[in-house]
Amino acid sequence: SEPREVLRQSYNTWLRSAPASCIIWDFDKLLADPTNTLRCDQQLVDPSDNTHMRLGGYQRMASLVSVKL
């Protein structure tokens, strides 16, 4: 829905303006629908709320993070 998308975009803008000393992993662009980058890839998102990821979405996020111990 439109109001929800406006809120999501506002939140992402706020996150991206955080000080460099903050560690923030921005998955929004990496999980975007290739045909419409203003929304998450519908194959990855839970259709019940269009916000939380399905298992495949969480797996993609995990695959993009490199953890060094």
Short mmCIF file of N, CA and C in Angstrom, two decimals:
data_model
loop_
_atom_site.label_atom_id
_atom_site.label_comp_id
_atom_site.label_asym_id
_atom_site.label_seq_id
_atom_site.Cartn_x
_atom_site.Cartn_y
_atom_site.Cartn_z
N SER A 1 0.84 -1.20 0.00
CA SER A 1 0.00 0.00 0.00
C SER A 1 0.88 1.26 0.00
N GLU A 2 0.39 2.31 -0.53
CA GLU A 2 1.15 3.55 -0.70
C GLU A 2 1.65 4.14 0.62
N PRO A 3 0.81 4.34 1.65
CA PRO A 3 1.32 4.92 2.91
C PRO A 3 2.43 4.07 3.53
N ARG A 4 2.30 2.77 3.42
CA ARG A 4 3.32 1.87 3.97
C ARG A 4 4.64 2.03 3.22
N GLU A 5 4.57 2.20 1.91
CA GLU A 5 5.78 2.37 1.10
C GLU A 5 6.46 3.71 1.42
N VAL A 6 5.67 4.75 1.62
CA VAL A 6 6.23 6.06 1.99
C VAL A 6 6.95 5.94 3.33
N LEU A 7 6.35 5.25 4.27
CA LEU A 7 6.97 5.05 5.58
C LEU A 7 8.26 4.24 5.44
N ARG A 8 8.25 3.20 4.64
CA ARG A 8 9.44 2.36 4.43
C ARG A 8 10.57 3.17 3.83
N GLN A 9 10.25 3.98 2.81
CA GLN A 9 11.26 4.81 2.18
C GLN A 9 11.82 5.85 3.16
N SER A 10 10.96 6.44 3.97
CA SER A 10 11.40 7.42 4.98
C SER A 10 12.33 6.77 5.99
N TYR A 11 11.98 5.57 6.42
CA TYR A 11 12.81 4.85 7.38
C TYR A 11 14.18 4.53 6.77
N ASN A 12 14.21 4.07 5.54
CA ASN A 12 15.48 3.77 4.88
C ASN A 12 16.34 5.02 4.72
N THR A 13 15.73 6.13 4.39
CA THR A 13 16.47 7.39 4.28
C THR A 13 17.07 7.76 5.63
N TRP A 14 16.31 7.62 6.69
CA TRP A 14 16.79 7.92 8.03
C TRP A 14 17.96 6.99 8.39
N LEU A 15 17.82 5.70 8.11
CA LEU A 15 18.91 4.76 8.41
C LEU A 15 20.18 5.13 7.66
N ARG A 16 20.05 5.47 6.42
CA ARG A 16 21.22 5.79 5.58
C ARG A 16 21.88 7.10 5.98
N SER A 17 21.23 7.90 6.81
CA SER A 17 21.83 9.15 7.28
C SER A 17 22.52 8.97 8.62
N ALA A 18 22.59 7.75 9.12
CA ALA A 18 23.23 7.49 10.41
C ALA A 18 24.72 7.82 10.34
N PRO A 19 25.31 8.21 11.46
CA PRO A 19 26.75 8.51 11.47
C PRO A 19 27.57 7.30 11.04
N ALA A 20 28.72 7.57 10.45
CA ALA A 20 29.59 6.50 9.96
C ALA A 20 30.04 5.56 11.07
N SER A 21 30.00 6.04 12.31
CA SER A 21 30.42 5.18 13.42
C SER A 21 29.39 4.09 13.75
N CYS A 22 28.18 4.22 13.21
CA CYS A 22 27.15 3.20 13.41
C CYS A 22 27.33 2.09 12.38
N ILE A 23 27.13 0.88 12.81
CA ILE A 23 27.21 -0.24 11.88
C ILE A 23 25.79 -0.61 11.47
N ILE A 24 25.49 -0.38 10.21
CA ILE A 24 24.15 -0.68 9.69
C ILE A 24 24.32 -1.46 8.40
N TRP A 25 23.67 -2.58 8.33
CA TRP A 25 23.68 -3.38 7.11
C TRP A 25 22.41 -3.06 6.35
N ASP A 26 22.55 -2.46 5.21
CA ASP A 26 21.42 -2.01 4.41
C ASP A 26 21.09 -3.09 3.38
N PHE A 27 20.09 -3.90 3.70
CA PHE A 27 19.69 -4.98 2.82
C PHE A 27 18.63 -4.55 1.81
N ASP A 28 18.06 -3.37 1.98
CA ASP A 28 16.95 -2.94 1.14
C ASP A 28 17.27 -3.04 -0.35
N LYS A 29 18.40 -2.48 -0.75
CA LYS A 29 18.76 -2.50 -2.17
C LYS A 29 19.11 -3.91 -2.64
N LEU A 30 19.65 -4.71 -1.76
CA LEU A 30 20.06 -6.06 -2.13
C LEU A 30 18.89 -7.03 -2.25
N LEU A 31 17.77 -6.67 -1.64
CA LEU A 31 16.59 -7.52 -1.68
C LEU A 31 15.49 -6.95 -2.57
N ALA A 32 15.83 -5.89 -3.29
CA ALA A 32 14.83 -5.21 -4.12
C ALA A 32 14.41 -6.06 -5.32
N ASP A 33 13.20 -5.84 -5.73
CA ASP A 33 12.66 -6.47 -6.94
C ASP A 33 13.42 -5.88 -8.13
N PRO A 34 14.03 -6.70 -8.98
CA PRO A 34 14.78 -6.16 -10.10
C PRO A 34 13.93 -5.37 -11.10
N THR A 35 12.64 -5.61 -11.15
CA THR A 35 11.77 -4.88 -12.07
C THR A 35 11.16 -3.63 -11.45
N ASN A 36 11.21 -3.53 -10.12
CA ASN A 36 10.68 -2.36 -9.41
C ASN A 36 11.45 -2.22 -8.11
N THR A 37 12.51 -1.42 -8.14
CA THR A 37 13.40 -1.31 -6.99
C THR A 37 12.78 -0.59 -5.79
N LEU A 38 11.56 -0.12 -5.92
CA LEU A 38 10.89 0.50 -4.79
C LEU A 38 10.20 -0.52 -3.89
N ARG A 39 10.31 -1.80 -4.24
CA ARG A 39 9.70 -2.81 -3.39
C ARG A 39 10.64 -4.02 -3.29
N CYS A 40 10.38 -4.84 -2.29
CA CYS A 40 11.17 -6.06 -2.12
C CYS A 40 10.77 -7.08 -3.18
N ASP A 41 11.71 -7.91 -3.53
CA ASP A 41 11.45 -9.02 -4.45
C ASP A 41 10.34 -9.88 -3.85
N GLN A 42 9.25 -10.01 -4.55
CA GLN A 42 8.09 -10.72 -4.03
C GLN A 42 8.34 -12.22 -3.82
N GLN A 43 9.42 -12.74 -4.40
CA GLN A 43 9.79 -14.14 -4.15
C GLN A 43 10.44 -14.29 -2.78
N LEU A 44 10.88 -13.18 -2.19
CA LEU A 44 11.60 -13.22 -0.92
C LEU A 44 10.79 -12.75 0.28
N VAL A 45 9.73 -12.00 0.01
CA VAL A 45 8.98 -11.37 1.10
C VAL A 45 7.73 -12.17 1.45
N ASP A 46 7.37 -12.10 2.73
CA ASP A 46 6.17 -12.77 3.23
C ASP A 46 4.94 -11.99 2.73
N PRO A 47 4.07 -12.63 1.95
CA PRO A 47 2.93 -11.90 1.38
C PRO A 47 1.91 -11.44 2.42
N SER A 48 1.95 -11.99 3.63
CA SER A 48 0.95 -11.60 4.62
C SER A 48 1.15 -10.18 5.13
N ASP A 49 2.40 -9.69 5.13
CA ASP A 49 2.62 -8.31 5.57
C ASP A 49 3.54 -7.51 4.63
N ASN A 50 4.12 -8.19 3.65
CA ASN A 50 4.98 -7.56 2.65
C ASN A 50 6.15 -6.79 3.29
N THR A 51 6.54 -7.22 4.48
CA THR A 51 7.64 -6.58 5.20
C THR A 51 8.69 -7.60 5.63
N HIS A 52 8.23 -8.66 6.25
CA HIS A 52 9.15 -9.69 6.73
C HIS A 52 9.50 -10.66 5.61
N MET A 53 10.66 -11.24 5.72
CA MET A 53 11.16 -12.14 4.68
C MET A 53 10.65 -13.56 4.86
N ARG A 54 10.58 -14.26 3.74
CA ARG A 54 10.40 -15.71 3.76
C ARG A 54 11.79 -16.29 4.03
N LEU A 55 11.87 -17.59 4.18
CA LEU A 55 13.15 -18.24 4.44
C LEU A 55 14.18 -17.86 3.39
N GLY A 56 13.81 -17.84 2.12
CA GLY A 56 14.74 -17.49 1.05
C GLY A 56 15.30 -16.08 1.19
N GLY A 57 14.50 -15.17 1.69
CA GLY A 57 14.97 -13.80 1.92
C GLY A 57 16.01 -13.75 3.01
N TYR A 58 15.76 -14.47 4.10
CA TYR A 58 16.73 -14.51 5.20
C TYR A 58 18.00 -15.23 4.76
N GLN A 59 17.86 -16.24 3.92
CA GLN A 59 19.05 -16.93 3.42
C GLN A 59 19.87 -16.00 2.53
N ARG A 60 19.21 -15.20 1.71
CA ARG A 60 19.94 -14.25 0.87
C ARG A 60 20.67 -13.23 1.73
N MET A 61 20.01 -12.72 2.76
CA MET A 61 20.66 -11.76 3.64
C MET A 61 21.90 -12.39 4.28
N ALA A 62 21.76 -13.61 4.75
CA ALA A 62 22.89 -14.29 5.40
C ALA A 62 24.03 -14.51 4.41
N SER A 63 23.72 -14.79 3.18
CA SER A 63 24.76 -15.05 2.20
C SER A 63 25.55 -13.78 1.84
N LEU A 64 25.00 -12.63 2.13
CA LEU A 64 25.65 -11.37 1.79
C LEU A 64 26.55 -10.84 2.90
N VAL A 65 26.55 -11.51 4.04
CA VAL A 65 27.33 -11.05 5.18
C VAL A 65 28.53 -11.96 5.37
N SER A 66 29.67 -11.33 5.48
CA SER A 66 30.89 -12.07 5.75
C SER A 66 31.30 -11.82 7.20
N VAL A 67 31.38 -12.87 7.97
CA VAL A 67 31.73 -12.73 9.37
C VAL A 67 33.14 -13.29 9.57
N LYS A 68 34.00 -12.47 10.13
CA LYS A 68 35.37 -12.89 10.42
C LYS A 68 35.55 -12.91 11.93
N LEU A 69 35.94 -14.04 12.43
CA LEU A 69 36.15 -14.17 13.88
C LEU A 69 37.61 -14.04 14.21
#
